[in-house]
Amino acid sequence: MGAFWWFCSLIVVATYTANLAAFLTVSRMDTSINSLDDLAIQSNVVYGTIENSSLMSWFERRSYQNELYSRMWSFMSTVEPSAWVATPEDGYERVMKEDYAFLWDAPILEYVKQQECEMMTVGKPFNLKGYGIATPRGARYREDISVLLLKMQEQGLLEELRTKWFEKKSSCLPDAARGQLTDVQLETVAGVFYVLVIGVAVAFISLALEKMYSSYREYQKSMAARGMQMQEYQVSKRTSVSTTASSQHCDDMVTNTHSWPNHRSNSTF
């Protein structure tokens, strides 16, 4: 009985440990959305951009040229609640509160995620294009600005400025680490306590049943022993009474035998 109990306990603990390890492994896997293609083939996470923005117009134009963008534009145009937001701040807030992916300029999003550790960027940038400085048509300093920008790019100054403002040291973890770390909550390991409580309850019930059965067996044995003693006592009593009665009968016979000669002699004389 004890060996069977320990065997069942070992099986239960091994099964629970395996399930817990599998749960934590799945929880620490990277997010399933790693590109525009992943975003387009799912419908659980709503995605969108700023309403009436250049990016919104770009998606509308490309929807007639590419099947991927056509699917995304159809989803963003028909989903409820609306996928569009009024300002970038509204997009960031919606990302924090809902299952929402905000599509916007990559450098700006890279800067924002350095400040908000709960946000992350996924996938490679799309719709790549450079920033420009607008000048009046025919302005004399237009060519000077272009030459100066080219020199700054050749000297690496533009890269230094980009690193200074968009790759500042942050206390936030890298995106890969953020996708892998998962806090172990009490609800995650609550099952082991349930198993422990149920096991203890079953153990106490088994112990009580075993004690009751043992007491019942002892009671049966004691009753059987008492019955045997009563039978032996009754047999012994009957044997004693029978032996006493036989002894008295013999004494009477002896007495009468001794009185016979006297009776005869009296009759003769």
mmCIF file of C-alpha atoms in Angstrom:
data_model
loop_
_atom_site.group_PDB
_atom_site.id
_atom_site.type_symbol
_atom_site.label_atom_id
_atom_site.label_comp_id
_atom_site.label_asym_id
_atom_site.label_seq_id
_atom_site.Cartn_x
_atom_site.Cartn_y
_atom_site.Cartn_z
ATOM 1 C CA MET A 1 0.000 0.000 0.000
ATOM 2 C CA GLY A 2 2.779 2.410 0.930
ATOM 3 C CA ALA A 3 4.791 1.592 -2.199
ATOM 4 C CA PHE A 4 1.745 2.144 -4.403
ATOM 5 C CA TRP A 5 1.092 5.505 -2.748
ATOM 6 C CA TRP A 6 4.668 6.675 -3.302
ATOM 7 C CA PHE A 7 4.545 5.497 -6.921
ATOM 8 C CA CYS A 8 1.373 7.518 -7.586
ATOM 9 C CA SER A 9 2.889 10.554 -5.863
ATOM 10 C CA LEU A 10 5.990 10.300 -8.055
ATOM 11 C CA ILE A 11 3.884 10.133 -11.226
ATOM 12 C CA VAL A 12 1.782 13.157 -10.197
ATOM 13 C CA VAL A 13 4.830 15.273 -9.299
ATOM 14 C CA ALA A 14 6.668 14.333 -12.505
ATOM 15 C CA THR A 15 3.612 15.151 -14.642
ATOM 16 C CA TYR A 16 3.060 18.518 -12.974
ATOM 17 C CA THR A 17 6.751 19.440 -13.264
ATOM 18 C CA ALA A 18 6.736 18.630 -16.977
ATOM 19 C CA ASN A 19 3.581 20.683 -17.591
ATOM 20 C CA LEU A 20 4.968 23.637 -15.611
ATOM 21 C CA ALA A 21 8.232 23.566 -17.568
ATOM 22 C CA ALA A 22 6.318 23.455 -20.853
ATOM 23 C CA PHE A 23 4.123 26.379 -19.759
ATOM 24 C CA LEU A 24 7.093 28.547 -18.798
ATOM 25 C CA THR A 25 8.884 27.667 -22.044
ATOM 26 C CA VAL A 26 5.897 28.711 -24.151
ATOM 27 C CA SER A 27 5.443 31.872 -22.065
ATOM 28 C CA ARG A 28 9.046 32.905 -22.707
ATOM 29 C CA MET A 29 8.905 32.435 -26.447
ATOM 30 C CA ASP A 30 9.185 35.529 -28.607
ATOM 31 C CA THR A 31 6.049 37.245 -29.742
ATOM 32 C CA SER A 32 4.483 35.659 -32.807
ATOM 33 C CA ILE A 33 4.416 39.051 -34.591
ATOM 34 C CA ASN A 34 7.849 39.758 -36.001
ATOM 35 C CA SER A 35 7.066 41.354 -39.361
ATOM 36 C CA LEU A 36 4.327 42.950 -41.449
ATOM 37 C CA ASP A 37 3.432 39.525 -42.833
ATOM 38 C CA ASP A 38 2.808 38.190 -39.306
ATOM 39 C CA LEU A 39 0.738 41.252 -38.517
ATOM 40 C CA ALA A 40 -1.341 40.908 -41.677
ATOM 41 C CA ILE A 41 -2.281 37.231 -41.245
ATOM 42 C CA GLN A 42 -3.721 37.661 -37.746
ATOM 43 C CA SER A 43 -6.754 39.527 -36.429
ATOM 44 C CA ASN A 44 -6.315 39.492 -32.649
ATOM 45 C CA VAL A 45 -4.055 42.546 -32.567
ATOM 46 C CA VAL A 46 -5.496 45.672 -34.162
ATOM 47 C CA TYR A 47 -2.994 47.814 -36.043
ATOM 48 C CA GLY A 48 -3.186 51.268 -37.554
ATOM 49 C CA THR A 49 -1.610 54.686 -37.864
ATOM 50 C CA ILE A 50 -2.545 58.372 -37.670
ATOM 51 C CA GLU A 51 -5.672 59.254 -39.563
ATOM 52 C CA ASN A 52 -5.140 61.346 -42.719
ATOM 53 C CA SER A 53 -1.359 61.020 -42.406
ATOM 54 C CA SER A 54 1.119 60.390 -45.219
ATOM 55 C CA LEU A 55 1.504 56.786 -44.023
ATOM 56 C CA MET A 56 -2.239 56.229 -44.251
ATOM 57 C CA SER A 57 -2.227 57.563 -47.814
ATOM 58 C CA TRP A 58 0.741 55.332 -48.629
ATOM 59 C CA PHE A 59 -1.140 52.218 -47.490
ATOM 60 C CA GLU A 60 -4.150 53.260 -49.570
ATOM 61 C CA ARG A 61 -2.032 53.709 -52.697
ATOM 62 C CA ARG A 62 -0.103 50.467 -52.221
ATOM 63 C CA SER A 63 -3.304 48.482 -51.635
ATOM 64 C CA TYR A 64 -3.839 48.451 -55.414
ATOM 65 C CA GLN A 65 -0.304 47.194 -56.096
ATOM 66 C CA ASN A 66 0.453 44.571 -53.453
ATOM 67 C CA GLU A 67 -1.659 41.794 -51.956
ATOM 68 C CA LEU A 68 -0.083 42.199 -48.493
ATOM 69 C CA TYR A 69 -0.827 45.924 -48.309
ATOM 70 C CA SER A 70 -4.269 45.335 -49.790
ATOM 71 C CA ARG A 71 -5.095 42.937 -46.942
ATOM 72 C CA MET A 72 -3.742 45.343 -44.339
ATOM 73 C CA TRP A 73 -5.622 48.320 -45.783
ATOM 74 C CA SER A 74 -8.863 46.348 -45.897
ATOM 75 C CA PHE A 75 -8.425 45.354 -42.253
ATOM 76 C CA MET A 76 -7.548 48.860 -41.053
ATOM 77 C CA SER A 77 -10.436 50.402 -42.972
ATOM 78 C CA THR A 78 -13.145 48.054 -41.668
ATOM 79 C CA VAL A 79 -12.098 46.936 -38.187
ATOM 80 C CA GLU A 80 -14.070 48.102 -35.162
ATOM 81 C CA PRO A 81 -13.117 49.950 -33.066
ATOM 82 C CA SER A 82 -11.343 52.132 -35.616
ATOM 83 C CA ALA A 83 -7.658 51.430 -36.259
ATOM 84 C CA TRP A 84 -6.888 55.122 -36.768
ATOM 85 C CA VAL A 85 -5.690 57.519 -34.049
ATOM 86 C CA ALA A 86 -5.600 61.319 -33.994
ATOM 87 C CA THR A 87 -2.046 61.912 -32.699
ATOM 88 C CA PRO A 88 1.125 59.884 -32.023
ATOM 89 C CA GLU A 89 0.470 60.226 -28.287
ATOM 90 C CA ASP A 90 -2.923 58.579 -28.747
ATOM 91 C CA GLY A 91 -1.185 55.736 -30.560
ATOM 92 C CA TYR A 92 1.345 55.216 -27.754
ATOM 93 C CA GLU A 93 -1.405 55.262 -25.131
ATOM 94 C CA ARG A 94 -3.464 52.754 -27.084
ATOM 95 C CA VAL A 95 -0.471 50.448 -27.382
ATOM 96 C CA MET A 96 -0.072 50.515 -23.590
ATOM 97 C CA LYS A 97 -3.742 49.815 -22.856
ATOM 98 C CA GLU A 98 -4.921 47.549 -25.687
ATOM 99 C CA ASP A 99 -3.763 44.838 -28.070
ATOM 100 C CA TYR A 100 -2.753 47.449 -30.611
ATOM 101 C CA ALA A 101 0.220 47.906 -32.931
ATOM 102 C CA PHE A 102 1.020 51.498 -33.893
ATOM 103 C CA LEU A 103 2.628 52.050 -37.301
ATOM 104 C CA TRP A 104 4.728 55.207 -37.476
ATOM 105 C CA ASP A 105 8.171 56.582 -38.325
ATOM 106 C CA ALA A 106 10.892 54.177 -37.205
ATOM 107 C CA PRO A 107 13.286 56.785 -35.693
ATOM 108 C CA ILE A 108 10.499 58.268 -33.588
ATOM 109 C CA LEU A 109 9.368 54.848 -32.366
ATOM 110 C CA GLU A 110 12.968 53.926 -31.537
ATOM 111 C CA TYR A 111 13.221 57.070 -29.427
ATOM 112 C CA VAL A 112 9.906 56.482 -27.647
ATOM 113 C CA LYS A 113 10.722 52.893 -26.699
ATOM 114 C CA GLN A 114 13.840 54.132 -24.898
ATOM 115 C CA GLN A 115 11.522 56.042 -22.567
ATOM 116 C CA GLU A 116 8.735 53.493 -22.240
ATOM 117 C CA CYS A 117 10.155 50.131 -21.200
ATOM 118 C CA GLU A 118 6.844 48.340 -21.795
ATOM 119 C CA MET A 119 6.935 49.196 -25.504
ATOM 120 C CA MET A 120 8.984 47.437 -28.147
ATOM 121 C CA THR A 121 9.467 47.565 -31.899
ATOM 122 C CA VAL A 122 9.316 44.440 -34.051
ATOM 123 C CA GLY A 123 10.211 43.704 -37.626
ATOM 124 C CA LYS A 124 12.293 45.618 -40.104
ATOM 125 C CA PRO A 125 11.411 49.162 -41.208
ATOM 126 C CA PHE A 126 9.283 49.428 -44.362
ATOM 127 C CA ASN A 127 8.555 52.305 -46.709
ATOM 128 C CA LEU A 128 12.149 53.469 -46.352
ATOM 129 C CA LYS A 129 12.786 57.087 -47.272
ATOM 130 C CA GLY A 130 15.071 59.824 -46.074
ATOM 131 C CA TYR A 131 14.239 63.040 -44.294
ATOM 132 C CA GLY A 132 14.594 66.323 -46.161
ATOM 133 C CA ILE A 133 14.680 69.998 -45.421
ATOM 134 C CA ALA A 134 12.053 72.019 -47.261
ATOM 135 C CA THR A 135 13.115 75.306 -48.851
ATOM 136 C CA PRO A 136 11.323 77.779 -51.115
ATOM 137 C CA ARG A 137 11.535 76.997 -54.779
ATOM 138 C CA GLY A 138 14.601 78.675 -56.311
ATOM 139 C CA ALA A 139 16.193 79.509 -52.927
ATOM 140 C CA ARG A 140 19.918 80.388 -53.222
ATOM 141 C CA TYR A 141 20.921 78.500 -50.047
ATOM 142 C CA ARG A 142 19.288 75.249 -51.200
ATOM 143 C CA GLU A 143 22.471 73.963 -52.839
ATOM 144 C CA ASP A 144 24.616 75.043 -49.866
ATOM 145 C CA ILE A 145 22.440 73.062 -47.456
ATOM 146 C CA SER A 146 22.604 69.985 -49.686
ATOM 147 C CA VAL A 147 26.415 70.189 -49.905
ATOM 148 C CA LEU A 148 26.707 70.659 -46.141
ATOM 149 C CA LEU A 149 24.513 67.627 -45.459
ATOM 150 C CA LEU A 150 26.604 65.498 -47.816
ATOM 151 C CA LYS A 151 29.799 66.562 -46.033
ATOM 152 C CA MET A 152 28.276 65.765 -42.610
ATOM 153 C CA GLN A 153 27.253 62.346 -43.883
ATOM 154 C CA GLU A 154 30.737 61.635 -45.267
ATOM 155 C CA GLN A 155 32.370 62.715 -41.997
ATOM 156 C CA GLY A 156 29.993 60.564 -39.900
ATOM 157 C CA LEU A 157 28.451 63.523 -38.096
ATOM 158 C CA LEU A 158 24.915 62.529 -39.069
ATOM 159 C CA GLU A 159 25.486 59.048 -37.621
ATOM 160 C CA GLU A 160 26.843 60.572 -34.412
ATOM 161 C CA LEU A 161 23.761 62.771 -34.101
ATOM 162 C CA ARG A 162 21.479 59.801 -34.732
ATOM 163 C CA THR A 163 23.290 57.764 -32.074
ATOM 164 C CA LYS A 164 23.191 60.649 -29.604
ATOM 165 C CA TRP A 165 19.440 61.179 -29.847
ATOM 166 C CA PHE A 166 18.034 57.790 -30.828
ATOM 167 C CA GLU A 167 20.377 55.343 -29.125
ATOM 168 C CA LYS A 168 20.756 56.898 -25.714
ATOM 169 C CA LYS A 169 21.567 54.703 -22.754
ATOM 170 C CA SER A 170 18.355 53.356 -21.326
ATOM 171 C CA SER A 171 17.425 51.278 -18.296
ATOM 172 C CA CYS A 172 15.076 49.263 -20.495
ATOM 173 C CA LEU A 173 16.066 45.768 -21.571
ATOM 174 C CA PRO A 174 16.653 44.984 -25.248
ATOM 175 C CA ASP A 175 13.596 43.970 -27.265
ATOM 176 C CA ALA A 176 14.702 40.322 -27.417
ATOM 177 C CA ALA A 177 15.048 40.095 -23.651
ATOM 178 C CA ARG A 178 11.690 41.809 -23.122
ATOM 179 C CA GLY A 179 9.984 39.210 -25.263
ATOM 180 C CA GLN A 180 11.577 36.307 -23.374
ATOM 181 C CA LEU A 181 11.235 37.303 -19.721
ATOM 182 C CA THR A 182 8.066 36.234 -17.960
ATOM 183 C CA ASP A 183 7.439 36.707 -14.260
ATOM 184 C CA VAL A 184 6.312 33.583 -12.454
ATOM 185 C CA GLN A 185 3.076 34.543 -10.740
ATOM 186 C CA LEU A 186 1.363 32.695 -7.892
ATOM 187 C CA GLU A 187 -1.338 31.537 -10.292
ATOM 188 C CA THR A 188 1.334 29.811 -12.373
ATOM 189 C CA VAL A 189 2.499 27.530 -9.543
ATOM 190 C CA ALA A 190 -0.825 27.329 -7.681
ATOM 191 C CA GLY A 191 -1.346 23.832 -9.051
ATOM 192 C CA VAL A 192 1.441 22.397 -6.919
ATOM 193 C CA PHE A 193 -0.314 23.645 -3.779
ATOM 194 C CA TYR A 194 -3.592 22.164 -4.958
ATOM 195 C CA VAL A 195 -1.873 18.823 -5.522
ATOM 196 C CA LEU A 196 -0.289 19.047 -2.068
ATOM 197 C CA VAL A 197 -3.602 19.797 -0.329
ATOM 198 C CA ILE A 198 -5.442 17.064 -2.232
ATOM 199 C CA GLY A 199 -2.645 14.589 -1.493
ATOM 200 C CA VAL A 200 -2.726 15.390 2.227
ATOM 201 C CA ALA A 201 -6.523 15.064 2.292
ATOM 202 C CA VAL A 202 -6.404 11.711 0.509
ATOM 203 C CA ALA A 203 -3.656 10.561 2.901
ATOM 204 C CA PHE A 204 -5.762 11.455 5.964
ATOM 205 C CA ILE A 205 -8.832 9.754 4.500
ATOM 206 C CA SER A 206 -6.789 6.640 3.702
ATOM 207 C CA LEU A 207 -5.320 6.661 7.204
ATOM 208 C CA ALA A 208 -8.781 6.985 8.789
ATOM 209 C CA LEU A 209 -10.194 4.151 6.677
ATOM 210 C CA GLU A 210 -7.196 1.968 7.462
ATOM 211 C CA LYS A 211 -7.570 2.721 11.189
ATOM 212 C CA MET A 212 -11.281 1.912 11.086
ATOM 213 C CA TYR A 213 -10.627 -1.342 9.241
ATOM 214 C CA SER A 214 -7.881 -2.280 11.690
ATOM 215 C CA SER A 215 -10.158 -1.558 14.655
ATOM 216 C CA TYR A 216 -12.918 -3.610 13.060
ATOM 217 C CA ARG A 217 -10.551 -6.547 12.543
ATOM 218 C CA GLU A 218 -9.352 -6.307 16.147
ATOM 219 C CA TYR A 219 -12.968 -6.240 17.319
ATOM 220 C CA GLN A 220 -13.769 -9.345 15.266
ATOM 221 C CA LYS A 221 -10.730 -11.140 16.657
ATOM 222 C CA SER A 222 -11.631 -10.210 20.236
ATOM 223 C CA MET A 223 -15.233 -11.337 19.741
ATOM 224 C CA ALA A 224 -14.051 -14.602 18.216
ATOM 225 C CA ALA A 225 -11.655 -15.169 21.124
ATOM 226 C CA ARG A 226 -14.407 -14.415 23.650
ATOM 227 C CA GLY A 227 -16.734 -16.842 21.885
ATOM 228 C CA MET A 228 -14.102 -19.581 22.057
ATOM 229 C CA GLN A 229 -13.609 -18.905 25.762
ATOM 230 C CA MET A 230 -17.361 -19.141 26.385
ATOM 231 C CA GLN A 231 -17.577 -22.422 24.486
ATOM 232 C CA GLU A 232 -14.627 -23.864 26.417
ATOM 233 C CA TYR A 233 -16.184 -22.697 29.705
ATOM 234 C CA GLN A 234 -19.537 -24.314 28.869
ATOM 235 C CA VAL A 235 -17.902 -27.596 27.840
ATOM 236 C CA SER A 236 -15.820 -27.592 31.025
ATOM 237 C CA LYS A 237 -18.913 -26.936 33.161
ATOM 238 C CA ARG A 238 -20.883 -29.754 31.544
ATOM 239 C CA THR A 239 -18.022 -32.191 32.020
ATOM 240 C CA SER A 240 -17.718 -31.264 35.701
ATOM 241 C CA VAL A 241 -21.445 -31.700 36.371
ATOM 242 C CA SER A 242 -21.545 -35.027 34.584
ATOM 243 C CA THR A 243 -18.534 -36.308 36.509
ATOM 244 C CA THR A 244 -20.049 -35.313 39.862
ATOM 245 C CA ALA A 245 -23.355 -36.966 39.068
ATOM 246 C CA SER A 246 -21.625 -40.231 38.140
ATOM 247 C CA SER A 247 -19.664 -40.256 41.415
ATOM 248 C CA GLN A 248 -22.845 -39.859 43.469
ATOM 249 C CA HIS A 249 -24.514 -42.789 41.650
ATOM 250 C CA CYS A 250 -21.574 -45.073 42.364
ATOM 251 C CA ASP A 251 -21.658 -44.206 46.069
ATOM 252 C CA ASP A 252 -25.334 -45.149 46.238
ATOM 253 C CA MET A 253 -24.676 -48.470 44.617
ATOM 254 C CA VAL A 254 -21.854 -49.247 47.007
ATOM 255 C CA THR A 255 -23.990 -48.380 49.978
ATOM 256 C CA ASN A 256 -26.809 -50.608 48.838
ATOM 257 C CA THR A 257 -24.434 -53.437 48.127
ATOM 258 C CA HIS A 258 -23.116 -53.286 51.626
ATOM 259 C CA SER A 259 -26.639 -53.456 53.027
ATOM 260 C CA TRP A 260 -27.583 -56.581 51.096
ATOM 261 C CA PRO A 261 -25.866 -59.161 53.359
ATOM 262 C CA ASN A 262 -27.463 -57.772 56.424
ATOM 263 C CA HIS A 263 -30.792 -57.998 54.777
ATOM 264 C CA ARG A 264 -30.195 -61.579 53.852
ATOM 265 C CA SER A 265 -29.039 -62.595 57.262
ATOM 266 C CA ASN A 266 -32.005 -61.048 58.844
ATOM 267 C CA SER A 267 -34.234 -62.992 56.540
ATOM 268 C CA THR A 268 -32.490 -66.314 57.438
ATOM 269 C CA PHE A 269 -32.633 -65.906 61.097
#
